[in-house]
XYZ file of C-alpha atoms in Angstrom:
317
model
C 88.099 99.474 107.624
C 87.059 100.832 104.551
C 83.380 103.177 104.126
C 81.136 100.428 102.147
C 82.483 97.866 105.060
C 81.493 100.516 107.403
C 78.087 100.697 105.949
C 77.377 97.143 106.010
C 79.081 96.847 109.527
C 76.206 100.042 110.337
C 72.980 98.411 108.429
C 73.684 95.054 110.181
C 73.758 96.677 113.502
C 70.523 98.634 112.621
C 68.484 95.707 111.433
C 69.484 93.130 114.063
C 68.324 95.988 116.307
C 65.384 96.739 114.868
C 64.929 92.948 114.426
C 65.151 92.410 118.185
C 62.190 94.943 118.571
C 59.476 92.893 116.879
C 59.136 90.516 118.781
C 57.782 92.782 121.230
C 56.307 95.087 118.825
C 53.938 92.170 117.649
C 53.209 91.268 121.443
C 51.875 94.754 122.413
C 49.992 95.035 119.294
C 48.175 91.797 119.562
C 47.957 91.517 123.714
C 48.601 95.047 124.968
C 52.022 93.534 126.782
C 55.100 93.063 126.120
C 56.732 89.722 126.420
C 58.022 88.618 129.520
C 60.130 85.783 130.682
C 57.458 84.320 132.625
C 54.822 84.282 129.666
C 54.884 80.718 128.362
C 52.122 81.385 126.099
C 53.548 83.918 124.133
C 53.812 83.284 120.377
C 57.207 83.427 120.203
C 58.237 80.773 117.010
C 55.670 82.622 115.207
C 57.096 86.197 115.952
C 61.173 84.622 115.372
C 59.801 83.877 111.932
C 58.340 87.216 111.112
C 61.271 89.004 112.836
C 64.003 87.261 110.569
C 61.922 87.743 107.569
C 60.915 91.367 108.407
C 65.312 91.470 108.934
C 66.167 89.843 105.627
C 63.778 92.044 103.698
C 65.217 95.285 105.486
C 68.740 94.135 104.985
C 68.266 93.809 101.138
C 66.566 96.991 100.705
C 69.342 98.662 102.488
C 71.845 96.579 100.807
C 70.170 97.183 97.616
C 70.357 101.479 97.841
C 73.460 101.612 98.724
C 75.658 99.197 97.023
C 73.905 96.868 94.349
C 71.739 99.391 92.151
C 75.078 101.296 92.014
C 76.984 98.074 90.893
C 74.809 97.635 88.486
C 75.029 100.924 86.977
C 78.773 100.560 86.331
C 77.941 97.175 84.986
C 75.716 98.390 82.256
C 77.456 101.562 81.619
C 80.487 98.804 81.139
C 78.583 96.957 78.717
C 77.735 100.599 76.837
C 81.602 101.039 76.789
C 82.251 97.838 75.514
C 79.890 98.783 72.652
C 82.100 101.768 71.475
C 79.288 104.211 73.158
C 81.315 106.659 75.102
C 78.222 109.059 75.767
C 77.713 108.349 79.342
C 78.408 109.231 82.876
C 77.379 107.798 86.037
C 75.752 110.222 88.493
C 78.026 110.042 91.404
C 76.112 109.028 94.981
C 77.567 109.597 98.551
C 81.015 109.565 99.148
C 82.508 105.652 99.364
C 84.582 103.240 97.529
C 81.772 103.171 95.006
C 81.432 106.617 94.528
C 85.522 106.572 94.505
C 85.099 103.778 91.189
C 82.077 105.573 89.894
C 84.376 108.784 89.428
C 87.399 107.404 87.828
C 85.506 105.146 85.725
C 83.703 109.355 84.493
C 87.098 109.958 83.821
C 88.506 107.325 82.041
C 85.193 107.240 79.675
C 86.057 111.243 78.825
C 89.867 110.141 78.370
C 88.950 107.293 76.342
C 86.864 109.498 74.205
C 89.444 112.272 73.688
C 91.728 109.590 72.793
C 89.179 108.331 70.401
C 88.803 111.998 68.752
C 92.749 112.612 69.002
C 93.318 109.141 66.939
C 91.093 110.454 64.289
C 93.093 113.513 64.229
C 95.898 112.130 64.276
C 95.306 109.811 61.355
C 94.114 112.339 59.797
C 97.194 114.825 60.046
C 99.468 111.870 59.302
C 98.057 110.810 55.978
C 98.362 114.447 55.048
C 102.111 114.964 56.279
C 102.712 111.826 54.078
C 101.286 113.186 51.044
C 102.997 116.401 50.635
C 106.784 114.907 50.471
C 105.536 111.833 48.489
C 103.491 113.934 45.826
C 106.834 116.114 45.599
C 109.245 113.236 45.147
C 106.548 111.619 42.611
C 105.804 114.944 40.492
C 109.230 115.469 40.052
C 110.369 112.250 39.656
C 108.341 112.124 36.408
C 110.056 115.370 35.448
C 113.487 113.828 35.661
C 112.174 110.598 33.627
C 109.917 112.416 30.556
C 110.965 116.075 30.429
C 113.984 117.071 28.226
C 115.860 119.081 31.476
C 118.971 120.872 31.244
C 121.720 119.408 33.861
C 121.051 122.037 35.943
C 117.288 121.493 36.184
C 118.108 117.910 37.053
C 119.934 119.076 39.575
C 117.582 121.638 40.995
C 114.625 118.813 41.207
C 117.292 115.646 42.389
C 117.602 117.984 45.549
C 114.121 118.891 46.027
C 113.976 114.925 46.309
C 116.660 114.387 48.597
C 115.023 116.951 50.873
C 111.217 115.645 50.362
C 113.100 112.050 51.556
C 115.135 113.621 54.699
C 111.686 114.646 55.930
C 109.860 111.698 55.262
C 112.765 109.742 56.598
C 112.734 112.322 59.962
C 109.182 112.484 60.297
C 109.076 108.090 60.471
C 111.870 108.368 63.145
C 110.148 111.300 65.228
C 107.046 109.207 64.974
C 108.171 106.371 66.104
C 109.923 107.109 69.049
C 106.659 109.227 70.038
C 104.949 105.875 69.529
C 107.895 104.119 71.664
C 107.525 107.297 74.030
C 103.743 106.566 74.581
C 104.086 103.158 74.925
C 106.360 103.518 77.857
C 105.235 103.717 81.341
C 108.808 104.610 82.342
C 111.571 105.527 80.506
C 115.087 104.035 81.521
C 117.246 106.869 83.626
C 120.600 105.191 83.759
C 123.432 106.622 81.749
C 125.647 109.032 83.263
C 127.052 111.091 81.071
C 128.247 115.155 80.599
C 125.383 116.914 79.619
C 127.162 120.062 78.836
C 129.535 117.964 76.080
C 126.784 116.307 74.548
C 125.187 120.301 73.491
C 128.457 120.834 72.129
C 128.648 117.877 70.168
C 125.153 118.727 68.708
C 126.030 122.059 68.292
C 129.151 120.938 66.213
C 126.484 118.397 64.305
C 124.336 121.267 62.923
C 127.601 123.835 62.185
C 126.723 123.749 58.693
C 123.269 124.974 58.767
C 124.200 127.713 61.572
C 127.368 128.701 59.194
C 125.340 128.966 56.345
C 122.943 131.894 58.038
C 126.209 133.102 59.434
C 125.008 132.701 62.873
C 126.795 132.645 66.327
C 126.385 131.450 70.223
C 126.687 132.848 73.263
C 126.700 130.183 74.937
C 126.970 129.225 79.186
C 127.628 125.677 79.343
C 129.657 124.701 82.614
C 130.444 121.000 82.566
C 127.446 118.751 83.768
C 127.770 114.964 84.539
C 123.960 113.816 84.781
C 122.204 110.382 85.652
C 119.433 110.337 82.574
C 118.428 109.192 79.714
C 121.263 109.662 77.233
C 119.689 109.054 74.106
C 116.925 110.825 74.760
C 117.626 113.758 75.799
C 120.241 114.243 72.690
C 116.962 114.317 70.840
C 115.708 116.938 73.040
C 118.813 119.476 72.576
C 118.927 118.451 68.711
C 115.220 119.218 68.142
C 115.613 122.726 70.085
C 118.498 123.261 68.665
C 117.331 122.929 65.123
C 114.385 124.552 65.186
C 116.549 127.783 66.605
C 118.651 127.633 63.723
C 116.171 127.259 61.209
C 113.712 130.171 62.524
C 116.553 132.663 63.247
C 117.467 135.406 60.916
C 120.372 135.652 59.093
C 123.986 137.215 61.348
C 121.959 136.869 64.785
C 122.946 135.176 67.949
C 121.454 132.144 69.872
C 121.948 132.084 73.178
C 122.468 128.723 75.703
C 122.134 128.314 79.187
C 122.477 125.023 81.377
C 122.538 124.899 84.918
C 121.186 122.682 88.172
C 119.524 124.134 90.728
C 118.392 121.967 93.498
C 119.112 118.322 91.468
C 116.859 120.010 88.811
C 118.609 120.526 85.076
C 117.164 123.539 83.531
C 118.537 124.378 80.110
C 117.493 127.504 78.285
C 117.739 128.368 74.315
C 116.613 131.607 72.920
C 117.044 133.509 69.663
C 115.568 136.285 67.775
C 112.923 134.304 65.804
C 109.281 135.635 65.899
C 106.248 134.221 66.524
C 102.418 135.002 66.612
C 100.866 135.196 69.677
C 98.203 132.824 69.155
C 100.656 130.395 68.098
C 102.312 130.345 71.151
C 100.130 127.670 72.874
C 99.970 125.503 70.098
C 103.269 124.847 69.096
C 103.668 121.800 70.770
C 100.999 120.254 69.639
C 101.435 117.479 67.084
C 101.635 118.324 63.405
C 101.400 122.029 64.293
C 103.082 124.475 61.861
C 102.811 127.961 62.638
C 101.446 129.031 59.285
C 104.577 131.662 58.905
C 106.396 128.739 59.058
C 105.197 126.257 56.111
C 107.335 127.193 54.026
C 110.651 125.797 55.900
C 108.810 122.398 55.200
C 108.277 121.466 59.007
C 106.410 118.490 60.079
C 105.020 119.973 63.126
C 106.598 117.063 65.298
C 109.766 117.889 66.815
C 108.447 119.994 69.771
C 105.958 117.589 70.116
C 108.330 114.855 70.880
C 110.312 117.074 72.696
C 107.334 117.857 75.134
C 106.648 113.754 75.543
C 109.887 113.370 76.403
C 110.286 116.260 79.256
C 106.961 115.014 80.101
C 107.767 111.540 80.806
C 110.704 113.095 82.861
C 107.862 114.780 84.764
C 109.754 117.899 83.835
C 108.295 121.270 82.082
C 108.957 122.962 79.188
């Protein structure tokens, strides 16, 4: 039996008692007696018809503290919601069903406002992670087509818009597989597959960006077979694993470790790449970019999807 049944279970109980009382009541207050069996003058029809009214009246006051006015209060604050106002809380009364609705409906008005602030943001952030590649591909663009360039120059700025593409074309994929991420209550976990062999084959992928900076692994990889999510976590390992190439310095090591300890995969990358303290929190945060690191032309997203996806695994990171 739940605690608002209980209360109307209680109240009932009190006002049929109560109710059972006047009667009485009413006979010692207008004869000095109370009724008796024998008294075949007694008003009784009269006193049944104050006695249920009297009980009605107490039953909807009762009823009224502790269950409609609170109704009510989540109805209107509903209707506020509705409206797009999301500057309200309920005060939250006793400790019942009610009070139990009254507190998660607090909490899903401050969620729905963060999320209202965070879409700002994020629209925000977007539109500005948009215009940096496409001013560069425009600007020089126009170069190529009016300015007398050498082939060499042509060159330079045909690259420059290769790149600006590769990140516009990386930042639409990361973005939408945060979106398909989000929009997933829960994420398929049914490939089996070695874990360890799929690091390798990444770290095979990226061997010309790690050659280039002359870099080398130590790496502790012992042969894995996993149930997961294939897919991704190969965007997991990639997105680590590209980010510790690109922030190490030149002839330095990166070091790999994978093991499972009590059914639980914990992988571990490191490398000699610095970072600010007060960065350290925000890393993961969407369209973050250390400001050390603009100028390697990151989009602030890959750890971000990284941490939706090991948080969807309800692991940590």
């Amino acid at each position: 039996m739940n605690k608002v049944t209980i209360k109307v279970f209680f109240t009932t109980m009190f006002v049929i008692f109560i109710t059972s009382l006047i009667p009485n009541i009413i006979s010692y207050i207008s004869t000095g007696n109370f009724i008796e069996d024998n008294n075949e003058d007694r008003p009784y029809f009269l006193m049944m018809i104050v006695a249920v009214f009297m009980m009605i009246t107490v039953f909807n006051f009762i009823m009224n503290k502790i269950i409609y006015k609170r109704i009510n209060k989540l109805n209107q604050a509903t209707k506020e919601v509705i409206k797009g106002n999301y500057d309200i809380e309920i005060d939250e009364e006793s400790n019942d069903e009610i009070t139990e609705v009254t507190r998660n409906f607090n909490i899903m008005i401050k969620e729905l406002k963060s999320n209202e602030y965070q879409n700002k943001d994020f629209i925000r952030n977007f539109s500005h992670e948009l215009k940096t590649p496409l001013s560069a591909i425009k600007g020089y663009s126009d170069l190529i087509l009016e300015a007398d360039l050498t082939k060499e120059e042509q060159a330079e700025y045909a690259t420059i818009i290769s790149n600006e593409a590769s990140r516009l074309t990386e930042l639409s994929k990361n973005m939408l597989m945060i979106s398909m991420i989000d929009s997933t209550v829960i994420l398929p976990e049914n490939d089996k597959f070695n874990v360890a062999e799929q690091i390798r084959n990444i770290i095979q992928l990226t061997q010309l960006s790690w050659e280039e900076k002359d870099l080398t692994f130590d790496l502790e990889l012992p042969d894995k077979t996993i149930v997961s999510n294939k897919e991704l976590l190969y965007q997991v390992w990639l997105n680590l694993l590209s980010n510790s190439i690109k922030f190490s310095p030149r002839n330095s090591t990166i070091k790999i470790d994978l093991e499972i300890n009590n059914d639980k995969l914990i992988f571990k990358i490191s490398n000699h790449g610095k970072i600010d303290t007060k960065d350290i929190d925000k890393v993961f945060d969407l369209f973050y970019v250390p400001e050390k690191s603009r100028s390697t032309n990151s989009s602030g997203v890959g750890l971000a999807l990284v941490k939706n996806i090991i948080g969807k695994f309800k692991g940590n990171i």
